[in-house]
Structures are given as structure tokens and as C-alpha cells.
XYZ file of C-alpha atoms in Angstrom:
501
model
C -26.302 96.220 48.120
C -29.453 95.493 50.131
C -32.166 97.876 50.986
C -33.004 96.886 54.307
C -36.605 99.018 55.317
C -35.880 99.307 58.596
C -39.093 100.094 60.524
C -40.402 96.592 59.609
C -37.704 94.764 62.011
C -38.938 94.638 65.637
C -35.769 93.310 67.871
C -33.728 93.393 65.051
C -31.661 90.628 66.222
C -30.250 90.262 62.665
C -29.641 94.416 62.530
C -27.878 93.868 65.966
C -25.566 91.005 64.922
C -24.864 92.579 61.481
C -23.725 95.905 62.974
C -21.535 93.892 65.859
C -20.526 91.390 63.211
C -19.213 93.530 60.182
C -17.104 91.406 57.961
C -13.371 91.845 59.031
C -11.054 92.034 56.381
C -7.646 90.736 58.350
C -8.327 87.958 60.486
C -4.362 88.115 61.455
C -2.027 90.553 62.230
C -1.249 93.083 59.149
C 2.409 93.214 58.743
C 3.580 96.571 56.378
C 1.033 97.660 54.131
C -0.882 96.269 51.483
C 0.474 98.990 48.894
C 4.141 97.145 49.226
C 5.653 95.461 46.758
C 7.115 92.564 48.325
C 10.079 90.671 47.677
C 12.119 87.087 49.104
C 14.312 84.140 47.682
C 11.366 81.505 47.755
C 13.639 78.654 47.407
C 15.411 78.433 50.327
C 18.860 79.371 51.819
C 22.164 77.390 50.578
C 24.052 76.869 47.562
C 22.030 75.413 44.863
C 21.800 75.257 40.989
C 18.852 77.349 40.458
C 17.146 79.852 43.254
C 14.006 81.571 42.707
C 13.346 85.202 43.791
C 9.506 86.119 43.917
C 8.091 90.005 43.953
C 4.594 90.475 44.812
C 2.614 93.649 44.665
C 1.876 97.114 42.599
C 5.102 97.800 41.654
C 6.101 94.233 40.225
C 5.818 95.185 36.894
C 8.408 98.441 37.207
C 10.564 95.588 39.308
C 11.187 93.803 36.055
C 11.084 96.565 34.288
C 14.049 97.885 35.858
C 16.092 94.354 36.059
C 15.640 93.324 32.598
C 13.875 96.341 30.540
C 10.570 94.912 29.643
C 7.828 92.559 30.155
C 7.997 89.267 29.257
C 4.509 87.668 28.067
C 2.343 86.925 30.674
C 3.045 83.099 32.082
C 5.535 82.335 29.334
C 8.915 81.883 30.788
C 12.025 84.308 28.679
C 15.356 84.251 29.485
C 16.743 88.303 30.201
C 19.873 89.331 31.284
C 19.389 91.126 34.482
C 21.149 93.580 35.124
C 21.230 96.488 38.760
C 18.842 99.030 37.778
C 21.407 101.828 39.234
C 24.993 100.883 37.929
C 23.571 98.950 35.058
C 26.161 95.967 36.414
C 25.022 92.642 34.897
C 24.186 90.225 37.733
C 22.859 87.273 36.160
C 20.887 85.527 33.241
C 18.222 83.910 33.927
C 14.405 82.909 33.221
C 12.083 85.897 34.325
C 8.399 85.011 34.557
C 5.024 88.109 34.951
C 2.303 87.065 36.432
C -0.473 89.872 36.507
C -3.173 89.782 38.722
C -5.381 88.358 39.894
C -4.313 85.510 38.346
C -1.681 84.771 40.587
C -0.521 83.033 43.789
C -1.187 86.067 45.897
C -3.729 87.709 43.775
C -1.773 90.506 42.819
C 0.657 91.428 39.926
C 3.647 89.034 40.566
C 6.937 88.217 38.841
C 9.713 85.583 39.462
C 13.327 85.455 38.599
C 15.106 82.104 38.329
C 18.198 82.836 38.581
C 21.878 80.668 39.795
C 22.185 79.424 43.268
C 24.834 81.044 44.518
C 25.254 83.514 47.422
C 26.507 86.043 45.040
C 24.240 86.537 42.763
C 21.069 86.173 44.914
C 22.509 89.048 47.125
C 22.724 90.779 44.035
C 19.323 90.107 43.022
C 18.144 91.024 46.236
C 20.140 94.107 46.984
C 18.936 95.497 43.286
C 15.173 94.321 43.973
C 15.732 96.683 47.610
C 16.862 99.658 45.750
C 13.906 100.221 43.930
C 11.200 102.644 45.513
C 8.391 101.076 46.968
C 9.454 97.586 47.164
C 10.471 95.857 50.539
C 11.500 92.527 51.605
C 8.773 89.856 52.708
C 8.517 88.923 56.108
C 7.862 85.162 57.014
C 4.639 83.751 55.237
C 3.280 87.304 54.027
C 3.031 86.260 50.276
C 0.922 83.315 51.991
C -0.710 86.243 53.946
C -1.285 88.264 50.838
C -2.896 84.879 49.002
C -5.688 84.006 51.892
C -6.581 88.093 52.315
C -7.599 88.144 48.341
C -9.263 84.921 48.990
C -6.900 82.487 47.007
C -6.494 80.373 49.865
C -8.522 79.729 53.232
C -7.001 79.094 57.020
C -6.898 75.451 56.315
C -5.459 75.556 53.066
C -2.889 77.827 54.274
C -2.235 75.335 56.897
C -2.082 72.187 54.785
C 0.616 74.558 52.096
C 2.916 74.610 55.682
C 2.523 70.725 56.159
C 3.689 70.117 52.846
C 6.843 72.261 53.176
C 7.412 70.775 56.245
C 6.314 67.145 55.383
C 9.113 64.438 56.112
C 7.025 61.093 55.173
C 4.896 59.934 52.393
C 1.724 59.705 54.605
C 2.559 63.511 55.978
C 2.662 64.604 52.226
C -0.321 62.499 51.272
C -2.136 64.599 54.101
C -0.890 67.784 53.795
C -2.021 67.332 49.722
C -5.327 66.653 51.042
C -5.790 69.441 53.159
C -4.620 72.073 51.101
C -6.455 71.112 47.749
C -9.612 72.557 49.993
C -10.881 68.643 51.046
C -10.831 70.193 54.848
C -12.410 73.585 54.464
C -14.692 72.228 52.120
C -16.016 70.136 54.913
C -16.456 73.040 57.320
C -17.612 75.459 55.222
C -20.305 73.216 53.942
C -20.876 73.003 57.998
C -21.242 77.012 58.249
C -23.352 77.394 55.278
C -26.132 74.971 57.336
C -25.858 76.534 60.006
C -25.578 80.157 58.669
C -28.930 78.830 56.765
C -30.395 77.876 60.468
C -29.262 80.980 61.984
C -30.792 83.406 58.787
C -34.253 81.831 59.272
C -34.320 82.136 63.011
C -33.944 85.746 62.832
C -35.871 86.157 60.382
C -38.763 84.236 62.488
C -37.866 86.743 65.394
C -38.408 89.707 63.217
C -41.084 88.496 60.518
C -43.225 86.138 61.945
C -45.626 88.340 63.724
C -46.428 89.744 59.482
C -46.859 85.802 58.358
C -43.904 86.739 55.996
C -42.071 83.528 57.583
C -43.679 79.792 57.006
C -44.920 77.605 59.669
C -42.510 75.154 60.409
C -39.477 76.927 59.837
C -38.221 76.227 63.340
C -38.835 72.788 63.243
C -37.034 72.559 59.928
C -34.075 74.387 62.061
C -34.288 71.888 64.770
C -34.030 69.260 62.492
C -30.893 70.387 61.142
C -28.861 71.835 63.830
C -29.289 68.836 65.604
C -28.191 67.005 62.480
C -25.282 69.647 62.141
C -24.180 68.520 65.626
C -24.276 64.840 65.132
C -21.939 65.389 61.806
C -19.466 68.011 64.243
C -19.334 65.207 67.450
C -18.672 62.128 64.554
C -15.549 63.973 63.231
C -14.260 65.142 66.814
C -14.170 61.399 67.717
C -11.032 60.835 65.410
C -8.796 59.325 68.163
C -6.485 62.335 67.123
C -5.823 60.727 63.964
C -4.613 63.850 61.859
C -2.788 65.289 64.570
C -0.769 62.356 65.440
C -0.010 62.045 61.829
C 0.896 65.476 61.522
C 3.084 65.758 64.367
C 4.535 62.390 64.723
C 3.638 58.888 66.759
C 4.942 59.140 70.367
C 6.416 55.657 70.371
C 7.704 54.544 73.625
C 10.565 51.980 74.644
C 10.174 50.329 77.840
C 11.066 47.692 80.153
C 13.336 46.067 82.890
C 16.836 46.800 82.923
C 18.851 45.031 80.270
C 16.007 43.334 78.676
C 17.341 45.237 75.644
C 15.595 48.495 75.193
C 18.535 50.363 73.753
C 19.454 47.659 71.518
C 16.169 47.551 69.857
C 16.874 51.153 69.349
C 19.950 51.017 67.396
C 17.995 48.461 65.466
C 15.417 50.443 64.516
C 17.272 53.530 63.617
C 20.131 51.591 62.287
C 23.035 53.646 64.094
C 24.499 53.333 67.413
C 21.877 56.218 68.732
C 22.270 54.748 72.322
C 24.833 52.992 74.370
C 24.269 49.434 75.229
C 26.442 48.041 77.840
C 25.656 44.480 79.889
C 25.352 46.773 82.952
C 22.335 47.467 84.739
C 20.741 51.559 84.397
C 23.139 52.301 81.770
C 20.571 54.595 80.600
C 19.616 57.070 82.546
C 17.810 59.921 80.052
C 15.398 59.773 77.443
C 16.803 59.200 74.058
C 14.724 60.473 71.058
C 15.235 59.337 67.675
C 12.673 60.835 64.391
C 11.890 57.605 61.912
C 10.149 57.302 59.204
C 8.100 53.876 58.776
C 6.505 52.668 56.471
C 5.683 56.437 55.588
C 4.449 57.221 58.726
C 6.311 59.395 61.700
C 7.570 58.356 64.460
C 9.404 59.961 67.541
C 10.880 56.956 69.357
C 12.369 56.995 72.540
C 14.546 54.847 74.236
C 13.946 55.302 78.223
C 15.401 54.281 81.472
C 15.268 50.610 82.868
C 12.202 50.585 85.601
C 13.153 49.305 88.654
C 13.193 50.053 92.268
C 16.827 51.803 93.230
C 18.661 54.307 95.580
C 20.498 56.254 92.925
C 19.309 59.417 93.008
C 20.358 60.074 89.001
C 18.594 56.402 88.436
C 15.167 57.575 90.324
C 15.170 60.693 87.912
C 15.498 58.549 85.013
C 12.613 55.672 86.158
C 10.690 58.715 86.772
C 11.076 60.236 83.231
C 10.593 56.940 81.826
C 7.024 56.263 83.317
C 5.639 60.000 82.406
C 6.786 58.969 78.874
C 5.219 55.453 79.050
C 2.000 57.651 80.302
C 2.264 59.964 77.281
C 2.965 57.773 74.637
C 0.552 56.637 71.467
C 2.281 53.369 71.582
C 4.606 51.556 74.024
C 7.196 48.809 73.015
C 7.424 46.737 76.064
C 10.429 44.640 75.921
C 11.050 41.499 77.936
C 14.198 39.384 78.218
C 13.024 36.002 77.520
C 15.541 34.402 79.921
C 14.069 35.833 82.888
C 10.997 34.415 82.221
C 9.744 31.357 84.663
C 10.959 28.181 83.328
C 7.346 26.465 83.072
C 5.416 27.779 79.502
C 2.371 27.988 81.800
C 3.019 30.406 83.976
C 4.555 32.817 81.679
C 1.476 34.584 80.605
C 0.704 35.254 84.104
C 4.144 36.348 84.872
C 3.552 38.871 81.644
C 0.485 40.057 82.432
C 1.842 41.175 85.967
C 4.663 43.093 84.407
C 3.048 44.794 81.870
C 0.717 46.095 84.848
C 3.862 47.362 86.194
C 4.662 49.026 83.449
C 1.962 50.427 82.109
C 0.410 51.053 86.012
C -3.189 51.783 83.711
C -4.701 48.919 82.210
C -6.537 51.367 79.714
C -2.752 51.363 78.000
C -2.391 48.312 77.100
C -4.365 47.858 74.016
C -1.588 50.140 72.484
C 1.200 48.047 73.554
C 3.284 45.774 71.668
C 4.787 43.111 73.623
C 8.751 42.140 72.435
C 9.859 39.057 73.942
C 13.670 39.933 72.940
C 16.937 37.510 73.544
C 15.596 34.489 71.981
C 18.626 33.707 70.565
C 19.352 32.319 73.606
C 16.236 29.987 74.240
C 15.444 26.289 72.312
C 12.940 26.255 69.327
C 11.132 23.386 71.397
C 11.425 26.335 74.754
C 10.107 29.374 72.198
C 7.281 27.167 70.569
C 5.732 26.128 73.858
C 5.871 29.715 75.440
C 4.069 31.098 72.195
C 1.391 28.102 72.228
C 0.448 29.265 76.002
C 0.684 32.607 74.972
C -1.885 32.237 72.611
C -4.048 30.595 74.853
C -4.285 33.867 77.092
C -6.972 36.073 76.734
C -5.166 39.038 79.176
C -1.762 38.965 77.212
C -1.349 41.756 73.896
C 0.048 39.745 71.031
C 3.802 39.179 71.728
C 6.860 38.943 69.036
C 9.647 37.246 69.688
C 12.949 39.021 68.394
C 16.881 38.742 68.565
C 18.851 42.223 68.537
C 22.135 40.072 68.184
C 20.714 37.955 64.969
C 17.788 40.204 64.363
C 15.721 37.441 63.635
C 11.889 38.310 63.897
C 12.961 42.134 62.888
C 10.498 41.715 59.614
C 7.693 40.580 61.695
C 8.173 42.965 64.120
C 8.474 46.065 61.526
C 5.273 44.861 59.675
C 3.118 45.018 62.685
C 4.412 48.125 63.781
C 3.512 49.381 60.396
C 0.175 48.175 60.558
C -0.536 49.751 64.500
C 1.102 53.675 62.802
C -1.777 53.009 59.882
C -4.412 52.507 62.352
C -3.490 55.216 64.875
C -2.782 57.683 62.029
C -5.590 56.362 59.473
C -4.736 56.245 55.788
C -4.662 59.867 54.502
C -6.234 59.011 51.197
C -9.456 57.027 52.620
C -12.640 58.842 53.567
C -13.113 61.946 54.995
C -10.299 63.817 55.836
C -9.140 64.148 59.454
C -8.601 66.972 62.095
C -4.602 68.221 61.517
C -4.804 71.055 64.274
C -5.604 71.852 67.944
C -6.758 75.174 66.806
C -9.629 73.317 64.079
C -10.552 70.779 67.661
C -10.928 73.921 69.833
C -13.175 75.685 67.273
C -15.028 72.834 66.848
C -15.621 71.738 70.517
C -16.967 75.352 70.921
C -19.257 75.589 67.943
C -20.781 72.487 69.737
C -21.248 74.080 72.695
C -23.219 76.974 71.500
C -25.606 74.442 69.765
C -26.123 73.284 72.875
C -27.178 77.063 73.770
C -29.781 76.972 71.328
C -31.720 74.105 72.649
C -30.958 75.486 76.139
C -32.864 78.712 75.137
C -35.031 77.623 72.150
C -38.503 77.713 73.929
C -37.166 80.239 76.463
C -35.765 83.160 74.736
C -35.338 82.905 70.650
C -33.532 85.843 70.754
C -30.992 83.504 72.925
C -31.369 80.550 70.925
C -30.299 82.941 67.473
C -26.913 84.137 69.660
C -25.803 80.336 70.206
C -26.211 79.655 66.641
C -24.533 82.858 65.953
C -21.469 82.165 68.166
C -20.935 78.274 66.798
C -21.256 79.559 62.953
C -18.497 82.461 64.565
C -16.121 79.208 65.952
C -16.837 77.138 62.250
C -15.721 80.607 60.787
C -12.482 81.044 62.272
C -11.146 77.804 61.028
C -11.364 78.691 57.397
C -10.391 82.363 58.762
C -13.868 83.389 56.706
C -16.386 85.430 59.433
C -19.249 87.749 58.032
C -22.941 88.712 58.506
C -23.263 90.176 55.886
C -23.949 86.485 54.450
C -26.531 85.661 56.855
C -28.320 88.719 55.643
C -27.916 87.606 52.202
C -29.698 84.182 53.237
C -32.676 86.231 54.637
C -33.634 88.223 51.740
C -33.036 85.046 49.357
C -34.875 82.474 50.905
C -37.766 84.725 52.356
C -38.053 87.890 49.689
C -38.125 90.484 52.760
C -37.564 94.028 52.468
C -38.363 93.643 48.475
């Protein structure tokens, strides 16, 4: 506990913030209370061979008690017969494990029973577990809850354990590893202990200086490093939404003319007849979304409308959905029927580069573009090899791939640089610093910013001012990792400056 002698602080701004700023203990909603005993099938729903049932809380230790009379030694996994503590009915045999706390998951005393898979007996289980006093069942995430509240786990961490669970490719898993082995928060909380260290000696220049208990300089020294503190924020927002996309998936867009093959290239892709192909013209008329997985990365690809100008009403709705998509998308896949194409080599890449402008109507959209020059089944070798020599001459034409969805010839090319465009727009999960995975960690961020900007605004103004910016941008860093409290920055101040001794 400090001592804090309080008729030595003049405007207190540090008293002021640590009396408006008292460290919260729940940062989320509180669901039951923390005396429960908790208790949830862990493995998930379904027949299976073995299920896991997980109690958290005081009364763990009469749970297993009661279901297989006695302890088993701590961590060591014994096989009971468990049995309903009422009727004394065996259930099941299975492995029982005790976990005491704090060395646990959740911090607290804990126990799991492995038990069989089926519906039967984990009803049992359950129903038993229920009829004990003082134990409940878990709602959704609350032994997560009950792990970041005794400090096991931070926001991001709890975050990155979601990812994982819901992680369908390699690259999602590789990230979602990342983030919740702490390589995140470690990054921001190394970012509010900085800035906590800027915001300590500020107030403690507003309230000691005048008694030469505070060092020359020290607000120069602050300067120094906030501004250095908002270089390192502003580098890591400019990720090109690298974590996110990877997180959520690659918006991958198919378009094009009518019949130039879109919907083929589809059912290529996915390798199922996910959309209709028919020789007529608009026989799509919706989007058609299809989750993939390549090369370990995700992708939602969608298969839209043919654009073109026409007085079906349905048709119009479509062309219109197709465009917002094209406008949305992290990549377009711009397919072109290579027969339409003008007979003379030369003029093809200025035919291209007039349709892709229709198209993709914003230039700025076309360095994520793949061009597909599809049909070319139907064309010479002499025909294809002079259309890719002018091609190659252009300087205003994206690289384009020539590909047959009847002999799927030029599919391996095709896949490999689509491979290589998901690595660059979702970065390689492993390499360097770890990316942003969330909106909510952007938002934070983009606001912590912003009140560093309030400190220079007010730094030969109004200190006081100044100390409030730095104040609300170590608040915004703090409610990433979901850890907020001035009682730290006081620490800082009687550490590094020996007041109030």
C-alpha cells in the first residue's frame, strides 16, 4: 500500500485520475456469481468416443467427491467409477482429473471427467453434476470469463483461444496460435507501459516540480517518447487489414461479361457443381458464395451476375449486386472469353484495358485483379502465343492467365498465383510482428492516437490537458488487453521519483 502525504500535491492531477480511475475488476458483463461452481460438456455436442465434462469453482472438489468418492492426485489422471451422488446408480467409468487452484485453466479449483460420448451418459453426468448444491451449469465462454478475471488470460489471448476453435485453415490456426500464446498483448502492453511511464512523470511534473523533486528534462524525455510511441502505433495500423482479412476470410470476387465463364471457373475451383452453367446469356442472376480453403488461406468466393446493359428487371438486380461486390472485394477474378477478343494481337491489350475499366469503374482496383483469359481451348497455340507476347508488352494490362474450364489446362498456374496474391494480402502468420485480428484492437488503437495528438495540442498550453490525453490513449491501449488501472501509474511515480517517502 502507498502512503500518499497528501498536502504536498497541488492540482493533484494524479489524485484526480486515481480516484476517477479505480481499477475495475470486470471489464465485461458478470454472468451468476463468482461463488458458483460451474459446470459444461467442453467437448462439444454429438456422438463421440470420449466427451469431456469440466467443473470449475469452490465446490469442485465435493463435485468429485460425490461422483466418485475421493480425490484423485492432483494432475494425475485415475480411472473411478462414477456413480449419481443421490441413487448411487452407476453412470459411467471413466478418467477423472483435480486440478486445484490456482494452478488451473480458470484459476480456481477445477476437475474434469472423461467420460463415453454418448447422449446417455453425458446427460447423466450432467443431470448428477446439477443436483449437487451450489453448482450450476456454465453459460457460453464463462470458464474463459473466469480465466481472464484471475488474470490467466488477457482480451487478446481470449480472442486468439476463439480463433483457434473456430479456425478452418492452416494459416487461421497458425494465427490464432500466435495471438493467444500472448505475441499480441505483449506488443500492446509493452505500448501502455511507455506510455503509462510518460503519463506517471507528467503528473508528477504537475505536482512536484515547483519542490525540484522532479529532474529537468523530464518533459523532453516524454516528448521524445510519446512521439516515438505514436510512430510505433501509426506503423502497425498501416497493415492493409492483413489480420483481419485472414481472420475472417478473402472476399474474392468473380466477374465478367456474360458467358465468358464465370460460373464455370467456379465449379472448378470448388470442385462441385456449386453453380449452374448453361450456354445462355444471364443465367445467373444472384450471388453465389462458396468458403475455400487455399493453399491454407480463406477464401469466400463468389460467383456474380454477367455485367451488361439489359431491360430485365431480375437481370438489373443481379448486375447491380454484382458491381457492389466487385466494389467490396479484396480481390477480383476478371474473366474474359478469349474468342471475343479482336482478331489482331495488337489491339487486344487496349480492348482489355477498356473492359477491365468497365468492370472495375475505379482504376485504384485494379492492382488486385487477376485477369483470366478463359476458353482457350478454342484458340491456335500460334493465336494464344502472339496475344500473350503483346500482352506483355503493355504497361496498363494486370498480368493475364490463360485457362480452359473444359480441359482445365492452365488450372496449376492459375491456383499458384492465386496462392501467392492470399499470402500477400493476408501476410504469413509466422513472419514478423504479429498483425491486427480485430476491429475492436483498430478502433482502440486509432483512438489512443488521437489523444496523443491531445497532448501536443495542449503541451505548452495546459499540462494538466496534455496529462488527460495521455491518460485517455493509455485508457484505449488498456481496453484491448481488457487490463485498465491507476493504481499502476501511481506505482510508476513513487518508483521512479521516491515521492511521498
Amino acid at each position: 500500500m502507498h502512503f500518499i502525504n497528501f498536502s504536498c500535491w497541488r492540482r493533484s492531477a494524479a489524485l484526480i485520475s486515481a480516484i476517477r480511475s479505480l481499477p475495475v475488476k470486470r471489464l465485461l458483463c458478470s454472468v451468476g456469481s463468482e461463488d458458483d461452481t460451474i459446470f459444461a460438456l467442453s467437448s462439444g455436442q454429438g456422438r463421440c468416443g470420449v466427451a469431456v465434462v469440466r467443473v470449475s469453482g469452490p465446490e469442485s472438489a465435493l463435485a468429485v467427491r460425490s461422483l466418485t468418492r475421493g480425490l484423485p492426485a492432483a494432475r494425475t489422471a485415475s480411472l473411478r467409477s462414477i456413480t449419481h451422488p443421490q441413487t448411487k446408480e452407476l453412470l459411467d467409468r471413466g478418467l477423472v482429473l483435480w486440478f486445484p487452484g490456482p494452478g488451473s485453466f480458470t484459476g480456481e479449483d477445477s476437475a474434469e471427467f472423461h467420460i463415453h460420448g454418448g447422449p446417455a451418459v453425458i446427460s447423466g453426468v450432467l443431470q448428477a453434476l446439477g443436483s449437487l448444491r451450489g453448482l450450476r451449469p456454465a453459460e457460453a465462454g464463462e470458464f474463459t470469463r473466469r480465466a481472464f478475471y484471475a488474470g490467466k488470460l488477457d482480451l487478446t489471448e481470449v480472442e486468439g483461444l476463439g480463433d483457434l476453435i473456430h479456425a478452418e485453415t492452416e494459416a487461421q490456426r497458425r494465427q490464432a496460435l500466435r495471438q493467444m500464446a500472448g505475441d499480441l498483448g505483449r506488443i500492446y502492453q509493452d505500448w501502455s507501459v511507455r506510455l503509462k511511464r510518460c503519463l506517471a512523470h507528467v503528473e508528477a511534473f504537475i505536482d512536484f516540480s515547483e519542490d525540484e523533486l522532479v529532474e529537468d528534462g523530464v518533459l523532453n524525455d516524454v516528448d521524445t517518447a510519446v512521439r516515438q510511441l505514436q510512430t510505433d502505433i501509426e506503423n502497425h495500423l498501416l497493415d492493409q487489414r492483413r489480420g483481419e482479412r485472414l481472420r475472417s476470410g478473402v472476399q474474392v470476387v468473380i466477374a465478367g461479361s456474360t458467358n465468358a465463364g464465370k460460373s464455370s471457373l467456379l465449379n472448378m475451383l470448388t470442385q462441385r457443381p456449386a453453380a449452374i452453367v448453361s450456354p445462355t446469356a444471364g443465367t445467373t442472376r444472384d450471388v453465389v458464395e462458396v468458403p475455400l480453403d487455399i493453399g491454407g488461406y480463406p477464401v469466400l468466393l463468389s460467383d456474380t451476375a454477367g455485367l451488361r446493359d439489359t431491360t430485365d428487371s431480375v437481370e438489373q438486380e443481379g448486375v447491380r449486386r454484382a458491381r457492389q461486390r466487385v466494389e467490396q472485394a479484396d480481390l477480383s477474378l476478371v474473366v474474359v472469353d478469349l474468342t471475343q477478343l479482336p482478331s489482331e494481337p495488337r489491339r487486344v491489350p487496349v480492348f482489355l484495358s477498356g473492359h477491365l475499366k468497365s468492370i472495375l469503374e475505379h482504376s485504384s482496383h485494379r492492382r488486385e485483379c487477376i485477369l483470366i483469359l478463359n476458353k482457350s481451348d478454342l484458340i491456335s497455340a500460334e493465336h494464344k502465343r502472339s496475344i500473350q507476347t503483346a500482352l506483355e508488352e503493355a504497361a496498363d494490362v494486370p498480368p493475364a492467365y490463360f485457362l480452359s474450364c473444359h480441359t482445365r489446362e492452365g488450372l496449376e498456374d492459375l491456383l499458384t498465383m492465386l496462392q501467392n496474391r492470399l499470402k500477400t494480402l493476408c501476410g504469413d502468420p509466422l513472419i514478423g510482428s504479429p498483425s491486427l485480428t480485430q476491429t475492436r484492437h483498430r478502433t482502440h488503437l486509432q483512438k489512443s492516437v488521437e489523444a496523443l495528438h491531445q497532448y501536443y495540442e495542449y503541451r505548452d498550453v495546459d499540462l494538466v490537458l496534455a496529462a488527460e490525453g495521455l491518460r485517455l490513449g493509455l485508457t484505449s491501449l488498456g481496453r484491448i488487453t481488457g487490463r485498465v488501472s491507476a493504481e499502476e501509474i501511481l506505482d510508476v511515480i513513487f518508483r521512479d521519483f521516491c515521492i511521498g517517502k
